[in-house]
Amino acid sequence: MPDSPALLVIGECVADIVRLPGEPDRVHPGGSPANVAYGLARLGRATTLVTQLGPDSEGRLIERHLASAGVRVLTDGSGAPTPAATLDLDDAGRAAYTFDITWTLRPPQQSLEPPQHVHTGSVATALEPGADTVVDLLRSLGAAATVSYDPNVRPALMGDHAVAVRRAERCVALSDIVKASDEDLRWLYPGEAPERAAGRWLRSGPAVVLVTRGAEGALALLPGATLSIGGPGVRVADTVGAGDAFMSGTLHALASYGLLGERGRAGLRSLDTAVLGDVLRHAVASAAVTVERAGALPPDEAELAAALTDAPVPEG
């Protein structure tokens, strides 16, 4: 395995309040970028998270959770309350969200070592004024680091639709790797097939665009090639954090191939379908482990290795 790159994740932590019919509320550490950081650390990757955490019980819960996997947490010291999201789950485990989130991120107070890869997305890139801080960090770090982005659209927080689209496209243009769900793309571009929208994103700059399709698996788009992979047949506890586990599985696999960081960018830009297929298998297997248990609990290295034995084979 090539030397493990230093991975930086920028984005929100959220206290997820999970509600199931007839059951008491459960509070889980969450937030899409925080979930990705946690997933990467559980897979043995040196990971730092730049975020906001409040001086409250939810903030302490999340910080302990991240530390348990080895995530280094850097905050801006703003003292803003820890964001919260209420997740109402239906009988199939699908989540509907309501939010209580303020995002005013400033550059972290602690020193920030130059990373080899930066990941961001979700509320962090959509909600002002913190979104501008995130984009400034991407621009300053992106020359020497590869960048990944997941819009993880939350319609209730996106504000004006045209503005939201411009913000998403701004991040896509700064990224080497983009992942979005088909639902994200349908919200951003109503009436347009997700595959068509993803193809347009690919032409704007990224090396690869990934589209998740829930239980149906995922697509990966390269210049001149498209791969698809089915979803493994698993019993779903809930879908919380599935897309984030897909993202951490993707980055873990790319890192294993030495395709992150400035030295990996040329290889990423000439990615072949055999390597991409293996990356997709890691991503889908990581998500499959997560949906089989409650909350955003991605696999560790041993669990991912076991899940790969049953992962479907991509088709091109």
mmCIF file of C-alpha atoms in Angstrom:
data_model
loop_
_atom_site.group_PDB
_atom_site.id
_atom_site.type_symbol
_atom_site.label_atom_id
_atom_site.label_comp_id
_atom_site.label_asym_id
_atom_site.label_seq_id
_atom_site.Cartn_x
_atom_site.Cartn_y
_atom_site.Cartn_z
ATOM 1 C CA MET A 1 0.000 0.000 0.000
ATOM 2 C CA PRO A 2 1.392 3.472 -0.819
ATOM 3 C CA ASP A 3 2.145 5.836 2.061
ATOM 4 C CA SER A 4 -1.134 6.873 3.678
ATOM 5 C CA PRO A 5 -1.998 10.468 2.734
ATOM 6 C CA ALA A 6 -3.010 13.057 5.309
ATOM 7 C CA LEU A 7 -6.729 13.609 4.795
ATOM 8 C CA LEU A 8 -8.571 16.788 5.742
ATOM 9 C CA VAL A 9 -12.355 17.004 5.974
ATOM 10 C CA ILE A 10 -14.062 20.393 6.260
ATOM 11 C CA GLY A 11 -17.676 20.568 7.369
ATOM 12 C CA GLU A 12 -20.385 20.306 9.928
ATOM 13 C CA CYS A 13 -20.962 18.037 12.874
ATOM 14 C CA VAL A 14 -24.630 17.427 13.678
ATOM 15 C CA ALA A 15 -26.406 15.761 16.571
ATOM 16 C CA ASP A 16 -28.828 13.392 14.827
ATOM 17 C CA ILE A 17 -32.011 12.860 16.838
ATOM 18 C CA VAL A 18 -33.475 9.662 15.420
ATOM 19 C CA ARG A 19 -37.207 9.025 15.780
ATOM 20 C CA LEU A 20 -38.887 5.722 15.038
ATOM 21 C CA PRO A 21 -42.631 5.142 15.391
ATOM 22 C CA GLY A 22 -43.437 4.041 18.935
ATOM 23 C CA GLU A 23 -39.833 4.252 20.202
ATOM 24 C CA PRO A 24 -37.962 6.819 22.347
ATOM 25 C CA ASP A 25 -35.664 9.282 20.595
ATOM 26 C CA ARG A 26 -32.038 8.228 20.062
ATOM 27 C CA VAL A 27 -29.203 10.756 19.689
ATOM 28 C CA HIS A 28 -26.343 9.829 17.351
ATOM 29 C CA PRO A 29 -23.255 11.803 16.345
ATOM 30 C CA GLY A 30 -23.724 12.838 12.728
ATOM 31 C CA GLY A 31 -23.228 15.412 10.008
ATOM 32 C CA SER A 32 -22.166 14.271 6.549
ATOM 33 C CA PRO A 33 -18.555 15.572 6.594
ATOM 34 C CA ALA A 34 -18.060 14.366 10.182
ATOM 35 C CA ASN A 35 -19.348 10.929 9.155
ATOM 36 C CA VAL A 36 -16.845 10.812 6.290
ATOM 37 C CA ALA A 37 -13.990 11.778 8.624
ATOM 38 C CA TYR A 38 -15.063 9.118 11.119
ATOM 39 C CA GLY A 39 -15.330 6.503 8.368
ATOM 40 C CA LEU A 40 -11.862 7.297 7.041
ATOM 41 C CA ALA A 41 -10.319 7.098 10.502
ATOM 42 C CA ARG A 42 -11.990 3.737 11.159
ATOM 43 C CA LEU A 43 -10.342 2.508 7.964
ATOM 44 C CA GLY A 44 -6.928 3.489 9.325
ATOM 45 C CA ARG A 45 -6.524 6.815 7.538
ATOM 46 C CA ALA A 46 -4.908 9.791 9.318
ATOM 47 C CA THR A 47 -7.799 12.263 9.262
ATOM 48 C CA THR A 48 -8.369 15.812 10.518
ATOM 49 C CA LEU A 49 -11.799 17.477 10.689
ATOM 50 C CA VAL A 50 -12.219 21.266 10.599
ATOM 51 C CA THR A 51 -15.626 22.057 12.048
ATOM 52 C CA GLN A 52 -17.762 23.899 14.610
ATOM 53 C CA LEU A 53 -18.691 22.265 17.907
ATOM 54 C CA GLY A 54 -20.635 23.960 20.667
ATOM 55 C CA PRO A 55 -19.738 23.902 24.385
ATOM 56 C CA ASP A 56 -22.750 21.673 25.056
ATOM 57 C CA SER A 57 -23.537 18.029 25.745
ATOM 58 C CA GLU A 58 -24.097 17.286 22.050
ATOM 59 C CA GLY A 59 -20.724 18.797 21.163
ATOM 60 C CA ARG A 60 -18.956 16.733 23.821
ATOM 61 C CA LEU A 61 -20.740 13.593 22.612
ATOM 62 C CA ILE A 62 -19.614 14.183 19.036
ATOM 63 C CA GLU A 63 -16.044 15.032 20.009
ATOM 64 C CA ARG A 64 -15.733 11.808 22.044
ATOM 65 C CA HIS A 65 -17.199 9.859 19.140
ATOM 66 C CA LEU A 66 -14.707 11.272 16.632
ATOM 67 C CA ALA A 67 -11.782 10.840 19.015
ATOM 68 C CA SER A 68 -12.706 7.169 19.513
ATOM 69 C CA ALA A 69 -11.782 6.557 15.864
ATOM 70 C CA GLY A 70 -8.694 8.767 15.971
ATOM 71 C CA VAL A 71 -10.041 11.853 14.162
ATOM 72 C CA ARG A 72 -8.162 15.052 15.009
ATOM 73 C CA VAL A 73 -10.752 17.802 15.479
ATOM 74 C CA LEU A 74 -9.931 21.472 14.827
ATOM 75 C CA THR A 75 -12.576 24.093 15.624
ATOM 76 C CA ASP A 76 -12.948 27.795 14.929
ATOM 77 C CA GLY A 77 -13.644 28.571 18.607
ATOM 78 C CA SER A 78 -16.857 30.423 17.799
ATOM 79 C CA GLY A 79 -18.866 28.818 20.607
ATOM 80 C CA ALA A 80 -21.940 28.463 18.380
ATOM 81 C CA PRO A 81 -24.356 25.727 19.523
ATOM 82 C CA THR A 82 -23.822 22.279 18.065
ATOM 83 C CA PRO A 83 -26.159 21.851 15.081
ATOM 84 C CA ALA A 84 -28.996 19.332 15.381
ATOM 85 C CA ALA A 85 -31.104 17.354 12.922
ATOM 86 C CA THR A 86 -34.239 15.356 13.657
ATOM 87 C CA LEU A 87 -34.552 12.219 11.527
ATOM 88 C CA ASP A 88 -38.004 10.675 11.260
ATOM 89 C CA LEU A 89 -37.574 7.139 9.913
ATOM 90 C CA ASP A 90 -40.291 5.286 8.062
ATOM 91 C CA ASP A 91 -40.854 1.525 8.151
ATOM 92 C CA ALA A 92 -38.264 1.029 5.378
ATOM 93 C CA GLY A 93 -35.587 2.942 7.287
ATOM 94 C CA ARG A 94 -35.703 6.009 4.996
ATOM 95 C CA ALA A 95 -35.021 9.289 6.777
ATOM 96 C CA ALA A 96 -36.867 12.626 6.561
ATOM 97 C CA TYR A 97 -34.864 15.488 8.099
ATOM 98 C CA THR A 98 -35.665 18.711 9.957
ATOM 99 C CA PHE A 99 -32.765 20.954 10.986
ATOM 100 C CA ASP A 100 -31.637 23.431 13.634
ATOM 101 C CA ILE A 101 -28.310 24.513 12.151
ATOM 102 C CA THR A 102 -26.191 27.654 12.166
ATOM 103 C CA TRP A 103 -23.018 27.539 10.061
ATOM 104 C CA THR A 104 -20.642 30.453 10.630
ATOM 105 C CA LEU A 105 -17.317 28.655 10.172
ATOM 106 C CA ARG A 106 -14.149 30.728 10.337
ATOM 107 C CA PRO A 107 -10.608 29.428 9.713
ATOM 108 C CA PRO A 108 -9.561 27.138 12.581
ATOM 109 C CA GLN A 109 -7.657 28.608 15.522
ATOM 110 C CA GLN A 110 -5.181 25.721 15.552
ATOM 111 C CA SER A 111 -2.421 25.280 12.977
ATOM 112 C CA LEU A 112 -3.424 23.401 9.848
ATOM 113 C CA GLU A 113 -0.803 21.166 8.249
ATOM 114 C CA PRO A 114 -1.027 21.003 4.436
ATOM 115 C CA PRO A 115 -3.087 17.892 3.593
ATOM 116 C CA GLN A 116 -2.727 15.651 0.591
ATOM 117 C CA HIS A 117 -6.499 15.446 0.114
ATOM 118 C CA VAL A 118 -9.445 17.635 1.148
ATOM 119 C CA HIS A 119 -13.079 16.518 1.327
ATOM 120 C CA THR A 120 -16.102 18.732 1.908
ATOM 121 C CA GLY A 121 -19.791 19.067 1.095
ATOM 122 C CA SER A 122 -23.299 19.122 2.507
ATOM 123 C CA VAL A 123 -24.441 22.065 4.664
ATOM 124 C CA ALA A 124 -20.848 23.298 4.918
ATOM 125 C CA THR A 125 -20.851 24.339 1.261
ATOM 126 C CA ALA A 126 -24.465 25.497 1.071
ATOM 127 C CA LEU A 127 -25.155 27.643 4.135
ATOM 128 C CA GLU A 128 -23.710 31.128 4.492
ATOM 129 C CA PRO A 129 -21.623 32.671 5.881
ATOM 130 C CA GLY A 130 -19.560 29.542 6.583
ATOM 131 C CA ALA A 131 -19.779 28.277 2.993
ATOM 132 C CA ASP A 132 -17.503 31.093 1.801
ATOM 133 C CA THR A 133 -14.862 30.076 4.360
ATOM 134 C CA VAL A 134 -15.003 26.510 3.050
ATOM 135 C CA VAL A 135 -14.558 27.599 -0.568
ATOM 136 C CA ASP A 136 -11.654 29.880 0.394
ATOM 137 C CA LEU A 137 -9.965 26.905 2.087
ATOM 138 C CA LEU A 138 -10.540 24.725 -0.990
ATOM 139 C CA ARG A 139 -8.968 27.346 -3.223
ATOM 140 C CA SER A 140 -5.949 27.788 -0.960
ATOM 141 C CA LEU A 141 -5.351 24.046 -0.464
ATOM 142 C CA GLY A 142 -6.411 22.664 -3.833
ATOM 143 C CA ALA A 143 -3.200 23.426 -5.706
ATOM 144 C CA ALA A 144 -1.246 20.904 -3.612
ATOM 145 C CA ALA A 145 -4.107 18.590 -2.610
ATOM 146 C CA THR A 146 -6.744 16.638 -4.454
ATOM 147 C CA VAL A 147 -10.314 17.639 -3.571
ATOM 148 C CA SER A 148 -13.582 15.716 -3.245
ATOM 149 C CA TYR A 149 -17.106 17.083 -2.886
ATOM 150 C CA ASP A 150 -20.525 15.662 -2.023
ATOM 151 C CA PRO A 151 -23.427 18.159 -2.188
ATOM 152 C CA ASN A 152 -25.599 15.930 0.050
ATOM 153 C CA VAL A 153 -28.551 18.206 -0.688
ATOM 154 C CA ARG A 154 -30.821 19.165 2.201
ATOM 155 C CA PRO A 155 -33.680 21.069 0.509
ATOM 156 C CA ALA A 156 -34.841 22.721 3.742
ATOM 157 C CA LEU A 157 -31.447 24.432 4.079
ATOM 158 C CA MET A 158 -30.583 25.221 0.475
ATOM 159 C CA GLY A 159 -32.387 28.556 0.165
ATOM 160 C CA ASP A 160 -32.927 30.018 -3.303
ATOM 161 C CA HIS A 161 -32.671 27.221 -5.864
ATOM 162 C CA ALA A 162 -30.638 29.139 -8.450
ATOM 163 C CA VAL A 163 -28.151 30.245 -5.787
ATOM 164 C CA ALA A 164 -27.883 26.685 -4.479
ATOM 165 C CA VAL A 165 -27.085 25.406 -7.974
ATOM 166 C CA ARG A 166 -24.377 28.037 -8.445
ATOM 167 C CA ARG A 167 -22.808 27.109 -5.101
ATOM 168 C CA ALA A 168 -22.809 23.418 -5.989
ATOM 169 C CA GLU A 169 -21.308 24.050 -9.414
ATOM 170 C CA ARG A 170 -18.637 26.272 -7.849
ATOM 171 C CA CYS A 171 -17.538 23.347 -5.671
ATOM 172 C CA VAL A 172 -17.717 20.846 -8.545
ATOM 173 C CA ALA A 173 -15.346 23.001 -10.595
ATOM 174 C CA LEU A 174 -12.829 23.006 -7.713
ATOM 175 C CA SER A 175 -12.955 19.215 -7.260
ATOM 176 C CA ASP A 176 -11.161 16.175 -8.612
ATOM 177 C CA ILE A 177 -13.750 13.688 -7.285
ATOM 178 C CA VAL A 178 -17.484 14.392 -6.994
ATOM 179 C CA LYS A 179 -20.127 12.132 -5.497
ATOM 180 C CA ALA A 180 -23.854 12.878 -5.536
ATOM 181 C CA SER A 181 -27.013 10.857 -5.105
ATOM 182 C CA ASP A 182 -29.584 10.652 -7.874
ATOM 183 C CA GLU A 183 -31.937 12.501 -5.496
ATOM 184 C CA ASP A 184 -29.390 15.332 -5.130
ATOM 185 C CA LEU A 185 -29.160 15.721 -8.889
ATOM 186 C CA ARG A 186 -32.934 15.604 -9.395
ATOM 187 C CA TRP A 187 -33.338 18.424 -6.847
ATOM 188 C CA LEU A 188 -30.583 20.530 -8.387
ATOM 189 C CA TYR A 189 -31.703 19.891 -11.995
ATOM 190 C CA PRO A 190 -35.414 19.030 -12.024
ATOM 191 C CA GLY A 191 -36.575 17.335 -15.182
ATOM 192 C CA GLU A 192 -33.074 16.262 -16.195
ATOM 193 C CA ALA A 193 -31.821 12.678 -15.967
ATOM 194 C CA PRO A 194 -29.229 12.399 -13.157
ATOM 195 C CA GLU A 195 -26.767 10.692 -15.507
ATOM 196 C CA ARG A 196 -26.962 13.607 -17.920
ATOM 197 C CA ALA A 197 -26.395 16.163 -15.146
ATOM 198 C CA ALA A 198 -23.456 14.117 -13.825
ATOM 199 C CA GLY A 199 -21.938 14.045 -17.310
ATOM 200 C CA ARG A 200 -22.110 17.818 -17.504
ATOM 201 C CA TRP A 201 -20.393 18.057 -14.118
ATOM 202 C CA LEU A 202 -17.644 15.741 -15.364
ATOM 203 C CA ARG A 203 -16.963 18.039 -18.308
ATOM 204 C CA SER A 204 -16.553 21.020 -15.938
ATOM 205 C CA GLY A 205 -13.388 19.697 -14.321
ATOM 206 C CA PRO A 206 -13.533 16.591 -12.070
ATOM 207 C CA ALA A 207 -11.609 13.435 -12.937
ATOM 208 C CA VAL A 208 -14.520 11.218 -11.898
ATOM 209 C CA VAL A 209 -18.167 11.724 -10.922
ATOM 210 C CA LEU A 210 -19.975 9.101 -8.831
ATOM 211 C CA VAL A 211 -23.777 8.839 -8.633
ATOM 212 C CA THR A 212 -25.355 6.734 -5.891
ATOM 213 C CA ARG A 213 -28.775 5.192 -6.570
ATOM 214 C CA GLY A 214 -29.809 3.745 -3.209
ATOM 215 C CA ALA A 215 -30.584 0.044 -3.285
ATOM 216 C CA GLU A 216 -29.895 0.017 -7.043
ATOM 217 C CA GLY A 217 -26.181 0.668 -6.536
ATOM 218 C CA ALA A 218 -24.129 3.388 -8.197
ATOM 219 C CA LEU A 219 -22.676 4.794 -11.406
ATOM 220 C CA ALA A 220 -19.172 6.113 -12.034
ATOM 221 C CA LEU A 221 -18.438 8.459 -14.918
ATOM 222 C CA LEU A 222 -15.011 8.952 -16.474
ATOM 223 C CA PRO A 223 -14.255 10.826 -19.684
ATOM 224 C CA GLY A 224 -15.279 8.294 -22.326
ATOM 225 C CA ALA A 225 -16.492 5.559 -19.948
ATOM 226 C CA THR A 226 -19.295 4.755 -17.516
ATOM 227 C CA LEU A 227 -19.375 1.920 -14.986
ATOM 228 C CA SER A 228 -22.388 0.706 -13.015
ATOM 229 C CA ILE A 229 -22.568 -1.488 -9.938
ATOM 230 C CA GLY A 230 -25.600 -3.032 -8.301
ATOM 231 C CA GLY A 231 -26.487 -2.789 -4.651
ATOM 232 C CA PRO A 232 -25.728 -5.825 -2.460
ATOM 233 C CA GLY A 233 -28.747 -7.555 -0.991
ATOM 234 C CA VAL A 234 -28.696 -6.623 2.689
ATOM 235 C CA ARG A 235 -31.296 -6.172 5.399
ATOM 236 C CA VAL A 236 -31.618 -2.420 5.979
ATOM 237 C CA ALA A 237 -31.768 -1.133 9.549
ATOM 238 C CA ASP A 238 -31.710 2.476 8.322
ATOM 239 C CA THR A 239 -30.038 4.480 5.569
ATOM 240 C CA VAL A 240 -28.466 7.106 7.866
ATOM 241 C CA GLY A 241 -24.869 7.732 6.794
ATOM 242 C CA ALA A 242 -24.953 5.352 3.820
ATOM 243 C CA GLY A 243 -23.774 7.968 1.326
ATOM 244 C CA ASP A 244 -21.053 9.114 3.711
ATOM 245 C CA ALA A 245 -19.789 5.535 4.111
ATOM 246 C CA PHE A 246 -19.796 5.259 0.312
ATOM 247 C CA MET A 247 -17.610 8.379 0.210
ATOM 248 C CA SER A 248 -15.155 7.215 2.875
ATOM 249 C CA GLY A 249 -14.917 3.820 1.162
ATOM 250 C CA THR A 250 -14.177 5.575 -2.128
ATOM 251 C CA LEU A 251 -11.417 7.750 -0.687
ATOM 252 C CA HIS A 252 -9.916 4.837 1.246
ATOM 253 C CA ALA A 253 -9.665 2.786 -1.947
ATOM 254 C CA LEU A 254 -8.226 5.658 -3.979
ATOM 255 C CA ALA A 255 -5.636 6.262 -1.252
ATOM 256 C CA SER A 256 -4.693 2.568 -1.345
ATOM 257 C CA TYR A 257 -3.937 2.952 -5.059
ATOM 258 C CA GLY A 258 -1.864 6.100 -4.439
ATOM 259 C CA LEU A 259 -4.349 8.265 -6.341
ATOM 260 C CA LEU A 260 -4.796 11.095 -3.838
ATOM 261 C CA GLY A 261 -2.597 14.138 -3.332
ATOM 262 C CA GLU A 262 -0.545 16.162 -5.775
ATOM 263 C CA ARG A 263 1.557 13.131 -6.736
ATOM 264 C CA GLY A 264 -1.573 11.039 -7.272
ATOM 265 C CA ARG A 265 -3.455 13.554 -9.391
ATOM 266 C CA ALA A 266 -1.988 12.471 -12.725
ATOM 267 C CA GLY A 267 -2.993 8.862 -12.028
ATOM 268 C CA LEU A 268 -6.445 9.978 -10.943
ATOM 269 C CA ARG A 269 -6.798 11.922 -14.177
ATOM 270 C CA SER A 270 -5.931 8.792 -16.178
ATOM 271 C CA LEU A 271 -7.932 6.359 -14.055
ATOM 272 C CA ASP A 272 -8.677 3.078 -15.819
ATOM 273 C CA THR A 273 -11.926 1.164 -15.502
ATOM 274 C CA ALA A 274 -10.370 -1.810 -13.697
ATOM 275 C CA VAL A 275 -9.158 0.354 -10.825
ATOM 276 C CA LEU A 276 -12.376 2.367 -10.804
ATOM 277 C CA GLY A 277 -14.367 -0.865 -10.595
ATOM 278 C CA ASP A 278 -12.465 -1.903 -7.491
ATOM 279 C CA VAL A 279 -13.007 1.547 -5.976
ATOM 280 C CA LEU A 280 -16.746 1.159 -6.614
ATOM 281 C CA ARG A 281 -16.758 -2.243 -4.908
ATOM 282 C CA HIS A 282 -15.123 -0.708 -1.813
ATOM 283 C CA ALA A 283 -17.637 2.151 -1.811
ATOM 284 C CA VAL A 284 -20.726 -0.066 -2.137
ATOM 285 C CA ALA A 285 -19.440 -2.580 0.408
ATOM 286 C CA SER A 286 -18.776 0.216 2.910
ATOM 287 C CA ALA A 287 -22.303 1.573 2.470
ATOM 288 C CA ALA A 288 -23.787 -1.928 2.786
ATOM 289 C CA VAL A 289 -22.204 -2.460 6.207
ATOM 290 C CA THR A 290 -23.557 0.882 7.370
ATOM 291 C CA VAL A 291 -27.182 0.360 6.368
ATOM 292 C CA GLU A 292 -27.301 -2.986 8.180
ATOM 293 C CA ARG A 293 -27.021 -1.244 11.572
ATOM 294 C CA ALA A 294 -28.644 1.763 13.191
ATOM 295 C CA GLY A 295 -27.048 5.167 12.821
ATOM 296 C CA ALA A 296 -24.034 6.329 10.839
ATOM 297 C CA LEU A 297 -21.618 3.560 11.857
ATOM 298 C CA PRO A 298 -19.278 2.801 8.932
ATOM 299 C CA PRO A 299 -17.028 -0.265 8.815
ATOM 300 C CA ASP A 300 -13.516 -0.689 10.120
ATOM 301 C CA GLU A 301 -10.869 -2.353 7.967
ATOM 302 C CA ALA A 302 -11.789 -5.914 8.950
ATOM 303 C CA GLU A 303 -15.515 -5.338 8.407
ATOM 304 C CA LEU A 304 -14.904 -3.788 5.004
ATOM 305 C CA ALA A 305 -12.659 -6.682 3.972
ATOM 306 C CA ALA A 306 -15.386 -9.145 4.950
ATOM 307 C CA ALA A 307 -18.062 -7.172 3.087
ATOM 308 C CA LEU A 308 -15.953 -7.123 -0.077
ATOM 309 C CA THR A 309 -16.315 -10.886 -0.402
ATOM 310 C CA ASP A 310 -20.009 -10.379 -1.225
ATOM 311 C CA ALA A 311 -19.726 -7.085 -3.105
ATOM 312 C CA PRO A 312 -21.188 -7.066 -6.627
ATOM 313 C CA VAL A 313 -19.002 -6.775 -9.723
ATOM 314 C CA PRO A 314 -19.200 -3.538 -11.732
ATOM 315 C CA GLU A 315 -20.260 -3.526 -15.374
ATOM 316 C CA GLY A 316 -18.963 -1.199 -18.041
#
